[in-house]
Amino acid sequence: MEVVSPELNSLLPEEIMDTEAIVVVEDLPGETAVPVEELEPEEGQQEAPLPMETELSETLSSTNSGSQLLLATSSSPAVKSATAKLAGAKPASPALSTGLQKLTAPFTLSPNHQIILNKVAASSAEVKPATTQVIKQEGQKLVVTTIGKAGQPIVLALPHTSPKPGQAQTGGEVKAQSQQFKVVTIGSRTDLKPVVGVQAMSSASQLLGTSQHSPLQAQQLKTVQIAKKTQTSSTGPMITKFIITKPVNSKGVSGQTSVSPVIAGRVLSQNPPGTPPRTIAISDSVVSATLNTTPQSISSSKIAISPLKSPSKLTVVSMASQSPSSPQKPVGVPINVALGQPILAVQQSAPSSPAKVVSNHSAPQTVKPVQTVAVGGVGTPQFKTIFPLATSPNVQQIQVPGSRFHYVRLVTASTASSSPQTGSPSTNSHTLQTAIEMTGTCNMIPTAKPVMVNTTPVRMSVPIVPAQTVKQVVPKPLNATSQIVTTSQAQQRLIMPATPLPQIQPNLTSLPPGTVLAPAPGTGNVGYAVLPAQYVTQLQQSTFVSLASNTSFAASAGIQTQARLPLNGLSPSDSASRPRKPCNCTKSQCLKLYCDCFANGEFCNNCNCTNCFNNLEHETERLKAIKACLDRNPEAFKPKIGKGKEGESDRRHSKGCNCKRSGCLKNYCECYEIQAKIMCSSICKCIGCKNFEESPERKTLMHLADAAEVRVQQQTAAKTKLSSQISDLLTRTTPAITSGGGKLPYTFVTKDVAEATCECLIEEAERAELSHRPQAVAERMILEEFGRCLMRIINSAGKAKTDPCSINC
DNA sequence: GAGTTTGAAACT
DNA sequence: CAGTTTCAAACTC
């Protein structure tokens, strides 16, 4: 997994950036790790300093010898020096010795500040069968790359949990199958002391990541843990958890002691008592990542970032990136990030369905779409979404009932087990999804003891959004097959860019509402894709959404890659609230503010535009355009309707209008515009404005508009009522007519009845004639007879209700 | 539906 | 910052 690059950090708001850091291994000794159990799942805030945990060695050793844990700081010269394997408890370097000395698993340090831990030597051909170890971790490697001061990524290699016995026996196979996910921390600033703990849980090891909090920040710290699964059996699958805790108010902390994010993986880093940690819990239940000694091979990861300053919902979607060419096993890394508040839950490949545990998938498999999790923002009207696009996974947003978080399921095209597995405890590998589904919330308390691992400080650019604010979208029911499949080994990554943004470095605080940063297609892992927040909701509508930008993904594995954006570009909830008109842009490529879609931070969808670039396929261009707009006007994407000064209307246009001919009473005027209908203010430069409070024209228009609206409503109501009546009448009469057994009398006037009636009338006429009655009397007698006939018909009709056969004159 | 009007956005 | 051009929506016929 990758976390924000230093360059990106500079762009991030201080609120976001200040605190995060990756715990440096050196810091481990003497530092206390907080058991996950002790963290407050719900609030994510800790009222008191968490107990420190020093059991790293114990947990590691006790678990399985084959497990691999590696954390190293890029800044550490010793680490940089070379790849070194740690045999037994011997540290590779002094710096590492303290933190890793107890690690029994060998690990390698890559030249570029990457440390690869293989408990079971990845390269070594000696792979012990699973029998010896409850869990086979051979060949499984979790690579966590953190970017420290030097910008060098640190790679953690974790043994993947369930390799097939026959496989991964050889180093070569292991390497081929190895999956890596990088965790890149963005904090280039040295002053920051972020703490990143990476916690990977293996059933055997049952390690839980915890964060350590200083007393000062303990109150501010919120911890969100996702995907926790208690492992009952030692043989259970490995679970890696990242817990990111962020002090609610980073600014409250001065200097380095400000909020520091903690990423907890298999090993939790321990912070010095004074260091307020942010904890990122990443659960890699299935982390079946095979070993990759080369960090470069790792597909890019993304981190969602949203400006905290502007109230907005931030949705972070991490997409498991997996290079199509490399059949690597996906590593499921569920990540919860709570910055200031429980905000983000990112989940990537989870091999197992919720209740089910995916056991060893050592064999390389085609990755099926992985669903990952999007996270809502806290109490913010808008949300931004950062979408990692480097690889081409399908993305699904799912909402876990009862969960405060929104989850986006990302599907990668690499390895996935097509068959659901009923997990026996021993074989269970836990994926993030599994954990999430099981818990239904990001707040999960791991039962296992976390191990703290210190990493280099990192600035987290992850926006945190309270799930509550996120629109509640009911996830489409996924068939069991798809879920299970998707959850299988997928590579999970944090949404942070491992590499600096390309030329484009937009001010993240000013990104359009709903922004997703993701590696842009064609830019490798470097680029970011800025996705409109609506897109997230759009994703929610579609069961499977593939990112069109990722062509490689589409090509891989024949996974569902059809992007199915909602019609009209509206999410269900959006459509109900504010329908958006499709644009008709022809020349702007929908990359200028002329385009309402673009201006609103939305993708064009079902629009009538031509040569549209406002989509994922042209994320690079789109990002440039956004940057250009922001350069011209930093507030270009902020809402135009804001609150006016005191004494003025509650709402006013942020810039005011410049109307000259319309009198500000037509929809040309942005103040008057249909949906706003606000009056012009002092900041307007309009000429001949009639859009003010006392304007008779405006009143007239408003009255007319109101009257028209009333008429429309009345007409609508009348039509509805009439339709209802007609419908009701039809429902009552139609059966009688068609069946012949109707309830209305006239339905009984059949040919026979008519003939009988006529006979009665003729008979009465003859009677009158025989009695020599005058003609007037005769006619009266006939009419009276006719009346009697009608009465009999009516009576017969009445009887027919009970006796349909009683129709007779 | 084509053409015109309008004003914001973009450009100079 | 002002003037001009471009653009797409709003409007008219």
PDB file of N, CA and C (backbone and C1' of nucleotides) in Angstrom, chain A residues 594 632 640 655 658 662 670, chain B residues 5-11:
ATOM      1  N   TYR A 594     -17.429  25.984 -18.110  1.00  0.00           N
ATOM      2  CA  TYR A 594     -18.651  26.111 -18.905  1.00  0.00           C
ATOM      3  C   TYR A 594     -19.536  24.894 -18.659  1.00  0.00           C
ATOM      4  N   ARG A 632      -6.613  29.560 -11.830  1.00  0.00           N
ATOM      5  CA  ARG A 632      -7.310  30.810 -12.140  1.00  0.00           C
ATOM      6  C   ARG A 632      -8.133  31.279 -10.952  1.00  0.00           C
ATOM      7  N   LYS A 640     -21.210  28.083  -5.177  1.00  0.00           N
ATOM      8  CA  LYS A 640     -21.394  29.481  -5.539  1.00  0.00           C
ATOM      9  C   LYS A 640     -22.417  30.148  -4.642  1.00  0.00           C
ATOM     10  N   LYS A 655     -19.932  35.223  -5.961  1.00  0.00           N
ATOM     11  CA  LYS A 655     -19.266  36.238  -6.771  1.00  0.00           C
ATOM     12  C   LYS A 655     -20.193  37.354  -7.198  1.00  0.00           C
ATOM     13  N   ASN A 658     -23.165  39.644 -13.212  1.00  0.00           N
ATOM     14  CA  ASN A 658     -22.792  40.795 -14.037  1.00  0.00           C
ATOM     15  C   ASN A 658     -23.823  41.031 -15.133  1.00  0.00           C
ATOM     16  N   SER A 662     -30.630  41.189 -18.824  1.00  0.00           N
ATOM     17  CA  SER A 662     -31.700  40.308 -18.353  1.00  0.00           C
ATOM     18  C   SER A 662     -32.416  40.853 -17.133  1.00  0.00           C
ATOM     19  N   GLU A 670     -26.974  34.169 -12.608  1.00  0.00           N
ATOM     20  CA  GLU A 670     -26.645  33.078 -11.696  1.00  0.00           C
ATOM     21  C   GLU A 670     -27.300  33.261 -10.331  1.00  0.00           C
TER      22      GLU A 670
ATOM     23  P    DT B   5     -30.495  38.367 -31.349  1.00  0.00           P
ATOM     24  O5'  DT B   5     -30.421  38.013 -29.794  1.00  0.00           O
ATOM     25  C5'  DT B   5     -31.623  37.708 -29.101  1.00  0.00           C
ATOM     26  C4'  DT B   5     -31.337  37.383 -27.648  1.00  0.00           C
ATOM     27  C3'  DT B   5     -30.393  38.365 -26.945  1.00  0.00           C
ATOM     28  O3'  DT B   5     -30.974  38.765 -25.723  1.00  0.00           O
ATOM     29  C1'  DT B   5     -29.636  36.135 -26.653  1.00  0.00           C
ATOM     30  P    DT B   6     -30.355  39.942 -24.942  1.00  0.00           P
ATOM     31  O5'  DT B   6     -29.498  39.168 -23.847  1.00  0.00           O
ATOM     32  C5'  DT B   6     -30.140  38.201 -23.001  1.00  0.00           C
ATOM     33  C4'  DT B   6     -29.114  37.402 -22.245  1.00  0.00           C
ATOM     34  C3'  DT B   6     -28.000  38.246 -21.630  1.00  0.00           C
ATOM     35  O3'  DT B   6     -28.223  38.352 -20.251  1.00  0.00           O
ATOM     36  C1'  DT B   6     -27.212  36.193 -22.587  1.00  0.00           C
ATOM     37  P    DG B   7     -27.454  39.426 -19.417  1.00  0.00           P
ATOM     38  O5'  DG B   7     -26.279  38.547 -18.793  1.00  0.00           O
ATOM     39  C5'  DG B   7     -26.626  37.400 -18.025  1.00  0.00           C
ATOM     40  C4'  DG B   7     -25.417  36.508 -17.853  1.00  0.00           C
ATOM     41  C3'  DG B   7     -24.184  37.180 -17.243  1.00  0.00           C
ATOM     42  O3'  DG B   7     -23.533  36.258 -16.394  1.00  0.00           O
ATOM     43  C1'  DG B   7     -23.605  36.236 -19.285  1.00  0.00           C
ATOM     44  P    DA B   8     -22.667  36.777 -15.210  1.00  0.00           P
ATOM     45  O5'  DA B   8     -21.785  35.481 -14.911  1.00  0.00           O
ATOM     46  C5'  DA B   8     -22.412  34.200 -14.854  1.00  0.00           C
ATOM     47  C4'  DA B   8     -21.493  33.139 -15.410  1.00  0.00           C
ATOM     48  C3'  DA B   8     -20.083  33.177 -14.833  1.00  0.00           C
ATOM     49  O3'  DA B   8     -19.642  31.848 -14.569  1.00  0.00           O
ATOM     50  C1'  DA B   8     -19.989  33.394 -17.191  1.00  0.00           C
ATOM     51  P    DA B   9     -18.311  31.620 -13.804  1.00  0.00           P
ATOM     52  O5'  DA B   9     -17.312  31.241 -14.994  1.00  0.00           O
ATOM     53  C5'  DA B   9     -17.655  30.155 -15.836  1.00  0.00           C
ATOM     54  C4'  DA B   9     -16.661  30.068 -16.970  1.00  0.00           C
ATOM     55  C3'  DA B   9     -15.193  30.111 -16.555  1.00  0.00           C
ATOM     56  O3'  DA B   9     -14.507  29.038 -17.175  1.00  0.00           O
ATOM     57  C1'  DA B   9     -15.623  31.722 -18.231  1.00  0.00           C
ATOM     58  P    DA B  10     -13.014  28.788 -16.817  1.00  0.00           P
ATOM     59  O5'  DA B  10     -12.304  29.405 -18.102  1.00  0.00           O
ATOM     60  C5'  DA B  10     -12.738  28.994 -19.387  1.00  0.00           C
ATOM     61  C4'  DA B  10     -12.059  29.842 -20.443  1.00  0.00           C
ATOM     62  C3'  DA B  10     -10.549  29.988 -20.269  1.00  0.00           C
ATOM     63  O3'  DA B  10      -9.892  29.565 -21.447  1.00  0.00           O
ATOM     64  C1'  DA B  10     -11.586  32.097 -20.617  1.00  0.00           C
ATOM     65  P    DC B  11      -8.360  29.467 -21.460  1.00  0.00           P
ATOM     66  O5'  DC B  11      -7.957  30.808 -22.240  1.00  0.00           O
ATOM     67  C5'  DC B  11      -8.628  31.107 -23.458  1.00  0.00           C
ATOM     68  C4'  DC B  11      -8.369  32.540 -23.838  1.00  0.00           C
ATOM     69  C3'  DC B  11      -6.900  32.968 -23.810  1.00  0.00           C
ATOM     70  O3'  DC B  11      -6.480  33.291 -25.117  1.00  0.00           O
ATOM     71  C1'  DC B  11      -8.337  34.619 -22.866  1.00  0.00           C
TER      72       DC B  11
END
